[in-house]
mmCIF file of C-alpha atoms in Angstrom:
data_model
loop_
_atom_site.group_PDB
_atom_site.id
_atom_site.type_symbol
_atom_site.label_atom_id
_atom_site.label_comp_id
_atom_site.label_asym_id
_atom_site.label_seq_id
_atom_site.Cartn_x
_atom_site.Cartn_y
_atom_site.Cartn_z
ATOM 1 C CA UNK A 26 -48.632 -19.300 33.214
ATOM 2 C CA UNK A 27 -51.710 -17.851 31.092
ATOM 3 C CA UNK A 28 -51.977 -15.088 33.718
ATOM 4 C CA UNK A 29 -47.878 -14.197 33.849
ATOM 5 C CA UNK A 30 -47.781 -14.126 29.328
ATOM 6 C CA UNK A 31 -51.036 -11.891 29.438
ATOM 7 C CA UNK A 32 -49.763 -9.690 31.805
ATOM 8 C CA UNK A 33 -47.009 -9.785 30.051
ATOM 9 C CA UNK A 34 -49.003 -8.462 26.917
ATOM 10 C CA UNK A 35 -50.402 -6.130 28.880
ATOM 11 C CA UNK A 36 -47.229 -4.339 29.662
ATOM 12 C CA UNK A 37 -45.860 -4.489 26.266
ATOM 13 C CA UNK A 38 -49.549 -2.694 24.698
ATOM 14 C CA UNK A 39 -49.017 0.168 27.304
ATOM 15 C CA UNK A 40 -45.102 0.604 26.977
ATOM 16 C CA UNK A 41 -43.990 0.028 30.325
ATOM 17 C CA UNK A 42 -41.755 -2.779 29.832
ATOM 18 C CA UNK A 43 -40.035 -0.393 26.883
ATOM 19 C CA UNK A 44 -40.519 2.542 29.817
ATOM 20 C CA UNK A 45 -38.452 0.216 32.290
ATOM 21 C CA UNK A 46 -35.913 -0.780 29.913
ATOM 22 C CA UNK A 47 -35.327 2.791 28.375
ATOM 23 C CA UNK A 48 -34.971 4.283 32.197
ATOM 24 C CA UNK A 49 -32.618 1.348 33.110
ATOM 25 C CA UNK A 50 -30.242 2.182 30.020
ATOM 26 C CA UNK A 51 -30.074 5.773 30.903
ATOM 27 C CA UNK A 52 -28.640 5.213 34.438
ATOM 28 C CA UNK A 53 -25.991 8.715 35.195
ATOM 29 C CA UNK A 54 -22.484 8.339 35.192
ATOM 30 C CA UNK A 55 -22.417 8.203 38.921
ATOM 31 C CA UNK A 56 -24.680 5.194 38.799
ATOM 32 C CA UNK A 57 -22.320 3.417 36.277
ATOM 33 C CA UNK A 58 -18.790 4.401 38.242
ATOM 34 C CA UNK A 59 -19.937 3.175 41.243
ATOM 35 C CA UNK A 60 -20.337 -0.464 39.826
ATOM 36 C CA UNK A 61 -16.753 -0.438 38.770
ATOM 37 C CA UNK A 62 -13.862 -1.218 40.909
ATOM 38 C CA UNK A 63 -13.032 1.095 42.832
ATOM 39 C CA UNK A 64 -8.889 0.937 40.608
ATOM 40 C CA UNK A 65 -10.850 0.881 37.478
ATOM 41 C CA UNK A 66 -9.991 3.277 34.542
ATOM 42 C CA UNK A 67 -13.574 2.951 33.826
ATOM 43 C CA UNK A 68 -14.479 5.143 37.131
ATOM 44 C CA UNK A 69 -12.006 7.688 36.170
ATOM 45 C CA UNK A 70 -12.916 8.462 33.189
ATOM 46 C CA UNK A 71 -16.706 8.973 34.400
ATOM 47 C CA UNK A 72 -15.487 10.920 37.135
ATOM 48 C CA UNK A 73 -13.517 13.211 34.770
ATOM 49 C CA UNK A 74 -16.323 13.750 32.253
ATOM 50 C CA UNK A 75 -14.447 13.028 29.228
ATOM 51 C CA UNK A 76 -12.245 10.217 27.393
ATOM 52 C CA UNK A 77 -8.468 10.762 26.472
ATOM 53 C CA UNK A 78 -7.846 8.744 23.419
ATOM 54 C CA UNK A 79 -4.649 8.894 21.797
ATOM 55 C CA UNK A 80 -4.690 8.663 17.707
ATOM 56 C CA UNK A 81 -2.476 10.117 14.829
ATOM 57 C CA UNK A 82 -3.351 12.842 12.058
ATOM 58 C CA UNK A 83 -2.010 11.652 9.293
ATOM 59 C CA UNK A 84 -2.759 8.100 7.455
ATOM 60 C CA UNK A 85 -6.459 8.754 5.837
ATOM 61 C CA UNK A 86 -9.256 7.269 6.276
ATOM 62 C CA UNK A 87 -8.396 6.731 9.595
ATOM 63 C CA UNK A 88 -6.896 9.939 10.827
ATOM 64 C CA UNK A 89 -6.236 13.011 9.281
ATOM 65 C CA UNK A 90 -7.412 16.687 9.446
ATOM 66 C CA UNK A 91 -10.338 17.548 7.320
ATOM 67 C CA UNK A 92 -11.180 20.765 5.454
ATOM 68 C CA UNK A 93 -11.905 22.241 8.831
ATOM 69 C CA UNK A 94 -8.869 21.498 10.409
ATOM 70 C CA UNK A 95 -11.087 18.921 12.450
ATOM 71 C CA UNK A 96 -10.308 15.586 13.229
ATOM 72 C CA UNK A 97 -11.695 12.797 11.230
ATOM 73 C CA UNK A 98 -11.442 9.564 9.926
ATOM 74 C CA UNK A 99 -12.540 5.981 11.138
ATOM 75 C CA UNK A 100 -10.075 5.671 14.362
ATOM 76 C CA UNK A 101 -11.725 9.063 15.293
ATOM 77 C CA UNK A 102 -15.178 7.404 15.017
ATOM 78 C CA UNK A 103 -14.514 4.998 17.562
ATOM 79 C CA UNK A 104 -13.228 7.216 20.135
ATOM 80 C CA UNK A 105 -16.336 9.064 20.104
ATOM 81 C CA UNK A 106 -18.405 6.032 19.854
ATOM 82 C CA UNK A 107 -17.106 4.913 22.970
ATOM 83 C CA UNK A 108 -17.919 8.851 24.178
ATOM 84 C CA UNK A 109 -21.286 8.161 23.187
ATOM 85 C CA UNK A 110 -21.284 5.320 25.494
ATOM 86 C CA UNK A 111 -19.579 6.497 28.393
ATOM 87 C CA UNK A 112 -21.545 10.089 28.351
ATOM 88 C CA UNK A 113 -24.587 9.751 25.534
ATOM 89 C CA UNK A 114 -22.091 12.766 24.224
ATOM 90 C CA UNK A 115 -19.754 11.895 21.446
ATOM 91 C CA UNK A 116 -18.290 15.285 21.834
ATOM 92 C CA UNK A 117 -16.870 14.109 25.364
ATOM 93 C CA UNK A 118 -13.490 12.954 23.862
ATOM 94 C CA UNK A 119 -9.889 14.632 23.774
ATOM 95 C CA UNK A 120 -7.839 13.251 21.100
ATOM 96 C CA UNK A 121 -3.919 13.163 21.873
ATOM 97 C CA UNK A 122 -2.119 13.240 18.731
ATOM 98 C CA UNK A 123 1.193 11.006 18.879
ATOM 99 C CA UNK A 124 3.223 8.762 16.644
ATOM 100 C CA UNK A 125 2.987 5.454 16.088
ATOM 101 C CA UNK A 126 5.750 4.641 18.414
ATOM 102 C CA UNK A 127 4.252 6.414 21.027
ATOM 103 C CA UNK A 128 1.359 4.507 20.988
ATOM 104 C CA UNK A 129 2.457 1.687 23.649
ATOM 105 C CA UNK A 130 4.355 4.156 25.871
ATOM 106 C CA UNK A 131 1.455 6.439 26.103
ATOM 107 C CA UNK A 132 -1.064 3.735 27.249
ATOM 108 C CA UNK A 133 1.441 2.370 29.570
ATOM 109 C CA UNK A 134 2.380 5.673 31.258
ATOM 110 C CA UNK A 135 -1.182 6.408 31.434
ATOM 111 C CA UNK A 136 -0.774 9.497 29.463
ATOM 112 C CA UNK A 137 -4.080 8.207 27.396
ATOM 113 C CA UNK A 138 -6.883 5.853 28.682
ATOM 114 C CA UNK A 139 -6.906 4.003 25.002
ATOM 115 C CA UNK A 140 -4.848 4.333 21.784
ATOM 116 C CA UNK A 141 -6.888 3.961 18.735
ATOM 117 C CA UNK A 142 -4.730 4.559 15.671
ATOM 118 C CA UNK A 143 -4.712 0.985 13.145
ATOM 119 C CA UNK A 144 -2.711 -0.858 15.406
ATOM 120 C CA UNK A 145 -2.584 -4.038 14.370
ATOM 121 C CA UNK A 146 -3.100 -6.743 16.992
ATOM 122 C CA UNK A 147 -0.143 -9.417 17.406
ATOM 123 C CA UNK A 148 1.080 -11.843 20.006
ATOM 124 C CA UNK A 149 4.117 -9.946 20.996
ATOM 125 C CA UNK A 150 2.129 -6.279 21.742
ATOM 126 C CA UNK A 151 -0.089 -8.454 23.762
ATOM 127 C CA UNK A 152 2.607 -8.726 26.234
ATOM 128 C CA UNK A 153 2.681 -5.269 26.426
ATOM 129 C CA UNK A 154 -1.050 -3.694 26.160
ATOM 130 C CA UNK A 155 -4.335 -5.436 26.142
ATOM 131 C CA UNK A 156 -6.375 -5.375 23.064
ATOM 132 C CA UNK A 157 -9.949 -4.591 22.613
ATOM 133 C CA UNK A 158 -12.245 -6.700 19.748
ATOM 134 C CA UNK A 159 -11.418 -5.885 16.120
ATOM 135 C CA UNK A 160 -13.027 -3.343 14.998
ATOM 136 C CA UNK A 161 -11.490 -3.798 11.797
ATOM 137 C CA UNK A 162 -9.627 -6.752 9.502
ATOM 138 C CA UNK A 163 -6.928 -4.775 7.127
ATOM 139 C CA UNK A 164 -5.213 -6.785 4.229
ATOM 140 C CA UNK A 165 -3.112 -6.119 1.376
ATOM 141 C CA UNK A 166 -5.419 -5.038 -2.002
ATOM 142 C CA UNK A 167 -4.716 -4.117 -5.207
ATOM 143 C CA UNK A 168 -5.242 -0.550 -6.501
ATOM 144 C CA UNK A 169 -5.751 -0.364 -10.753
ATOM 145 C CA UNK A 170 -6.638 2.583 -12.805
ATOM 146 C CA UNK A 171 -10.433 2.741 -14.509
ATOM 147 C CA UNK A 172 -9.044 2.935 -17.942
ATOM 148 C CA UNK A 173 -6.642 0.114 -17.592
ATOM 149 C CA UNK A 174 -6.736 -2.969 -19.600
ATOM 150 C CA UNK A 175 -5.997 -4.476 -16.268
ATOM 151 C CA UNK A 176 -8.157 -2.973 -13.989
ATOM 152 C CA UNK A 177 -9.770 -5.962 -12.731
ATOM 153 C CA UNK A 178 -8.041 -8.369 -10.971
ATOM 154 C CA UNK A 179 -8.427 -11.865 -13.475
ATOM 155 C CA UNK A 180 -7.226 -9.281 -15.956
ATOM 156 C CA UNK A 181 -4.207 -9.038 -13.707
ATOM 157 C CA UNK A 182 -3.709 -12.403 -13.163
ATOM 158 C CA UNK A 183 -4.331 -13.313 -17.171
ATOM 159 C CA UNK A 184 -1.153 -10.967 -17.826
ATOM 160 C CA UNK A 185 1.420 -13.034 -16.454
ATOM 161 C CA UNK A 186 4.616 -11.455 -16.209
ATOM 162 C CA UNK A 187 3.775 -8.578 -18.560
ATOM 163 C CA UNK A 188 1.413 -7.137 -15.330
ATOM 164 C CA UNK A 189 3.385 -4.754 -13.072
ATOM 165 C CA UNK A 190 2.978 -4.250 -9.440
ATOM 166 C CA UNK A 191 4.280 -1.313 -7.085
ATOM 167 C CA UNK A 192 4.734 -2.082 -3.775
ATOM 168 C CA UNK A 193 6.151 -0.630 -0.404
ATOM 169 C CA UNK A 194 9.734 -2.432 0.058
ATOM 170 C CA UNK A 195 9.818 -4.549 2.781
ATOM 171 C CA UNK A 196 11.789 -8.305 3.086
ATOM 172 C CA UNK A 197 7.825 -9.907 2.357
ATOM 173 C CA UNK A 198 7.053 -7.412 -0.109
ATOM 174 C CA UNK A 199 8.161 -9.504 -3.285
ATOM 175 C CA UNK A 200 6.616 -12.731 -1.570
ATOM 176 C CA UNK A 201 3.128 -11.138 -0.647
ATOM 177 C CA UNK A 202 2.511 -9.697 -4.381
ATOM 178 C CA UNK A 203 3.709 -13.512 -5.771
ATOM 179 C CA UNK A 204 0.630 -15.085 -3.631
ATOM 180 C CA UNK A 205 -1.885 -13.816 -5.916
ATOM 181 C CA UNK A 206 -0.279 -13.003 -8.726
ATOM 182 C CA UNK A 207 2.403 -15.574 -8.840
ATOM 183 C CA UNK A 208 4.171 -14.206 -12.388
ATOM 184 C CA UNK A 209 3.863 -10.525 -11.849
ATOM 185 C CA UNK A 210 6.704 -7.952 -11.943
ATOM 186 C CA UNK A 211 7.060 -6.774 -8.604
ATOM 187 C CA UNK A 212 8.281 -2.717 -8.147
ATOM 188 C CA UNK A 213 9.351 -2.260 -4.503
ATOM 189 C CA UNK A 214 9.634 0.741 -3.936
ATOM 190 C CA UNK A 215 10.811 3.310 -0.993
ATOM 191 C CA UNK A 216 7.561 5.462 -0.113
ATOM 192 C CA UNK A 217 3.772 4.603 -0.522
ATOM 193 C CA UNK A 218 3.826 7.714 -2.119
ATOM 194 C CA UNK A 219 6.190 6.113 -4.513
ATOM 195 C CA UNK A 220 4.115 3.098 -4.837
ATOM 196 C CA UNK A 221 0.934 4.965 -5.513
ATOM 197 C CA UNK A 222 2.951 7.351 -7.918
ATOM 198 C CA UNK A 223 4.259 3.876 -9.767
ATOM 199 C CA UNK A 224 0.504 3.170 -10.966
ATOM 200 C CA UNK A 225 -0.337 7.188 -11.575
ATOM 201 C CA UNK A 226 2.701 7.140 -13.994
ATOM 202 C CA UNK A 227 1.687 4.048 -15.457
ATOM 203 C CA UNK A 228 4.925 2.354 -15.048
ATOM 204 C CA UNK A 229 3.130 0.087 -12.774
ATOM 205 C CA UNK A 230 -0.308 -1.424 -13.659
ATOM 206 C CA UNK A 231 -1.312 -2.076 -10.722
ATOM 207 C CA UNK A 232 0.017 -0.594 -6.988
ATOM 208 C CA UNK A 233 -0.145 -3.041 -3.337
ATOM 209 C CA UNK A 234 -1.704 -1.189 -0.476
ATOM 210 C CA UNK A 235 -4.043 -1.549 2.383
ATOM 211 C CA UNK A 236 -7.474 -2.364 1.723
ATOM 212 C CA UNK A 237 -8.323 0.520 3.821
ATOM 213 C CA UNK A 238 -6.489 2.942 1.150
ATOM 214 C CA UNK A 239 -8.156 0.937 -2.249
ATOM 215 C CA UNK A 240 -11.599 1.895 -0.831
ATOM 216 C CA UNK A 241 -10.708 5.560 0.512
ATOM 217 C CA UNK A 242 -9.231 6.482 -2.550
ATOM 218 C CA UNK A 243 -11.159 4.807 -5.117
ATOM 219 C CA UNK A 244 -14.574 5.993 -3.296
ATOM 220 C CA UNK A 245 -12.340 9.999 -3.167
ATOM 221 C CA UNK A 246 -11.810 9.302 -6.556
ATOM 222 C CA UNK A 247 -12.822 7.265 -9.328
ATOM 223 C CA UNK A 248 -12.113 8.597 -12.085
ATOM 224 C CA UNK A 249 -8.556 8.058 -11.212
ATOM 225 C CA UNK A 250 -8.598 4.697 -9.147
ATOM 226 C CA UNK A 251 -10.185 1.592 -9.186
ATOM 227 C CA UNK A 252 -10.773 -1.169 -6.663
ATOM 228 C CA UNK A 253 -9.123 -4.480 -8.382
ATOM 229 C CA UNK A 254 -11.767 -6.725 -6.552
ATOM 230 C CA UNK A 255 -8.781 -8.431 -4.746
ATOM 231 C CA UNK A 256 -7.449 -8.570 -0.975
ATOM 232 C CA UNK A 257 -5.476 -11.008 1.484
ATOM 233 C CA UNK A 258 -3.334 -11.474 4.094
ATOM 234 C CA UNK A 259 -5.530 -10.446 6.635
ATOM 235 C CA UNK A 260 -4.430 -8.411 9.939
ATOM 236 C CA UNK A 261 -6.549 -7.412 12.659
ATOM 237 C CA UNK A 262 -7.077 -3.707 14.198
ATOM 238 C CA UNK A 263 -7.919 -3.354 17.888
ATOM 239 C CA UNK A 264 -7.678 -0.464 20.242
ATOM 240 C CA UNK A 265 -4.947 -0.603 22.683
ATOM 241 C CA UNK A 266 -5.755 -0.356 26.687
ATOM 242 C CA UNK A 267 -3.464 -1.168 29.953
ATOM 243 C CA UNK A 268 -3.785 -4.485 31.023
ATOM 244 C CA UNK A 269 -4.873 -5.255 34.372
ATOM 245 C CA UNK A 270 -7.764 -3.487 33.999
ATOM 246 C CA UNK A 271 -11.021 -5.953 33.113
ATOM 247 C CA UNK A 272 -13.975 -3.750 33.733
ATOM 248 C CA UNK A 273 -12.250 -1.243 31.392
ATOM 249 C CA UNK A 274 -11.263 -3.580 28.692
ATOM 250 C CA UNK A 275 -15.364 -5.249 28.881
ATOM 251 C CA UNK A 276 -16.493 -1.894 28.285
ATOM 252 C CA UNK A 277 -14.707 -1.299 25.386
ATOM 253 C CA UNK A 278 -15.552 -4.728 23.810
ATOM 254 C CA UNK A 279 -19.259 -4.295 24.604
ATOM 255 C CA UNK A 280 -19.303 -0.816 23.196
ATOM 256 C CA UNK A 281 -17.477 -1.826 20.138
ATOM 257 C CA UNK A 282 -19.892 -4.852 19.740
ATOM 258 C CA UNK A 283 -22.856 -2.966 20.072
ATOM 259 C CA UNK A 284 -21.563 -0.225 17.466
ATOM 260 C CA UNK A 285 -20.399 -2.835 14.961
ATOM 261 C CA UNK A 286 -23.140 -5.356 15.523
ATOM 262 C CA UNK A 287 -25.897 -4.075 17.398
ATOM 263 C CA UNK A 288 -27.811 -1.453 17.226
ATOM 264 C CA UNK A 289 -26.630 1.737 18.366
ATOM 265 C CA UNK A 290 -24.727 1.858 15.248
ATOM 266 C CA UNK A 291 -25.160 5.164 13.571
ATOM 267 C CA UNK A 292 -21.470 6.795 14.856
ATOM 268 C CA UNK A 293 -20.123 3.311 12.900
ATOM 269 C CA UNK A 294 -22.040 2.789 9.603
ATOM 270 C CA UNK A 295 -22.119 6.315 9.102
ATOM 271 C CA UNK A 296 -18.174 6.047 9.019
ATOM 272 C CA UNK A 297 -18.089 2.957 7.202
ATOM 273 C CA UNK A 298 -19.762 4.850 4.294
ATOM 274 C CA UNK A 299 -17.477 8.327 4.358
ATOM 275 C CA UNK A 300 -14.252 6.779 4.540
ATOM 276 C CA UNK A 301 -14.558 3.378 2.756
ATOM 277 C CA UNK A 302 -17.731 4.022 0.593
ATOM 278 C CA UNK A 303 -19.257 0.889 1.278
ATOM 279 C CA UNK A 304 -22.602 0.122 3.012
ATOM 280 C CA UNK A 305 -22.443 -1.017 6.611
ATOM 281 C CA UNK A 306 -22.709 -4.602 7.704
ATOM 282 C CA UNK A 307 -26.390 -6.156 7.681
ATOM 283 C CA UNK A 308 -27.628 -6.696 11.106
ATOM 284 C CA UNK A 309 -30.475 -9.131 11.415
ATOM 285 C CA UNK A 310 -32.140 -10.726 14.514
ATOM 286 C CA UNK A 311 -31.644 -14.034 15.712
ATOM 287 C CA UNK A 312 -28.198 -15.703 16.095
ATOM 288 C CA UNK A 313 -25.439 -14.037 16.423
ATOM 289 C CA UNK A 314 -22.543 -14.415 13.462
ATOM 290 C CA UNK A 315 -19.794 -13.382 15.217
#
């Protein structure tokens, strides 16, 4: 046993464990398809040379056009984080611009290998599509002004009825607002741009949105918004694939892992800090918390 840790050691001290390991890790695409089935999207896409992913354009953070007419945004992130993984080239990835209702029939048809575009995970699209991991939990958050009496959220809540809250109208609009703030005047109204308008006009104190848009617009700008320190009703965001397809759907999840917890994570925490302005998770060694 002495002789097998010393060795050991002695690999270590001269790098040719790391050597072994880093050569393993860069085996070609050829290498990799061939250990897929042989009816796996997973060797079709390596054969290709690039990933089809099919997104939207226009809901910031997570997909819009930026100054450059480019595509950006978090759901563009993880398209070419999983380019990164299938290639070690995040450039390798054709986005396919489509509506939100297109999202299903495009993965279904085969049209796209994965839709990534905040679809939120359920029971009943998991009938239909398979799901990677979350890559993201979205909730409902509260959106103030910075030179409100009532920017905070306890400030909101200390108001009673006298605090006003926009929101998009839906059947569980008035009901979602009442679970945190259970005496609050609740504004539904017809657009988010509405909503958001509501707090800009100040005939609403404070407006109901995604978390996702509290951070993107507070971080874009705070000297107009503020984040009330508030969010619930959690809902989970997962990139949709074809089901029947398990060697695809692993490498997904595995991708996605190592990106979010592991440590080829520079695609994902640089993201996390341009569109939501917060630092990235902490990843330390050890046992996993996930």
């Amino acid at each position: 046993m002495h002789d097998i840790v010393g060795s050991r050691r002695n690999l270590f001290k001269s790098g040719l464990v790391g050597g072994l390991a880093l050569a393993a890790t860069a085996a070609s695409a050829r290498t990799a398809a061939a250990q897929a089935a042989p009816n796996s999207l997973l060797r079709t896409v390596l054969d290709r040379g690039k990933l089809i992913v099919g997104t939207g354009s226009t809901n910031a953070p997570w997909h819009f056009e930026d100054d450059n007419g480019q595509l950006a945004g978090m759901d563009i992130a993880m398209g070419r984080i999983l380019a990164k993984g299938l290639f070690d080239d995040d450039k390798k990835v054709e986005f396919v611009r489509q509506d939100a209702a297109q999202r299903i029939p495009n993965i279904n048809t085969g049209k796209v290998d994965i839709v990534i575009q905040f679809m939120t995970m359920s029971p009943a699209r998991a009938q239909l599509i398979a799901f990677s991991r979350p890559y993201y939990v979205e909730g409902i958050a509260l959106l103030t002004r910075p030179d409100s009496d009532k920017k905070t959220f306890d400030a909101l809540l200390a108001a009673g009825s006298s605090a006003r809250v926009s929101i998009l109208q839906n059947v569980d609009a008035e009901a979602s607002v009442r679970k945190v703030l259970p005496q609050a005047n609740v504004m539904q109204l017809d657009s988010q741009a509405n909503v958001i308008l509501a707090l800009d006009s100040k005939r609403a104190d404070a407006a109901a949105v995604d978390l996702s848009t509290v951070w993107w617009l507070s971080k874009r700008h705070p000297d107009k918004y503020a984040d009330a320190g508030k969010s619930w009703n959690s809902m989970l965001y997962g990139a949709g694939m074809k089901q029947g397809d398990p060697d695809w759907v692993r490498f997904v999840n595995t991708t996605f892992d190592v990106a979010i917890h592991g440590h080829q994570n520079e695609i994902y925490d640089s993201a996390i800090r341009d569109y939501f302005g917060i630092a990235p998770p902490a990843r330390a060694p050890g046992l996993p918390k996930f």
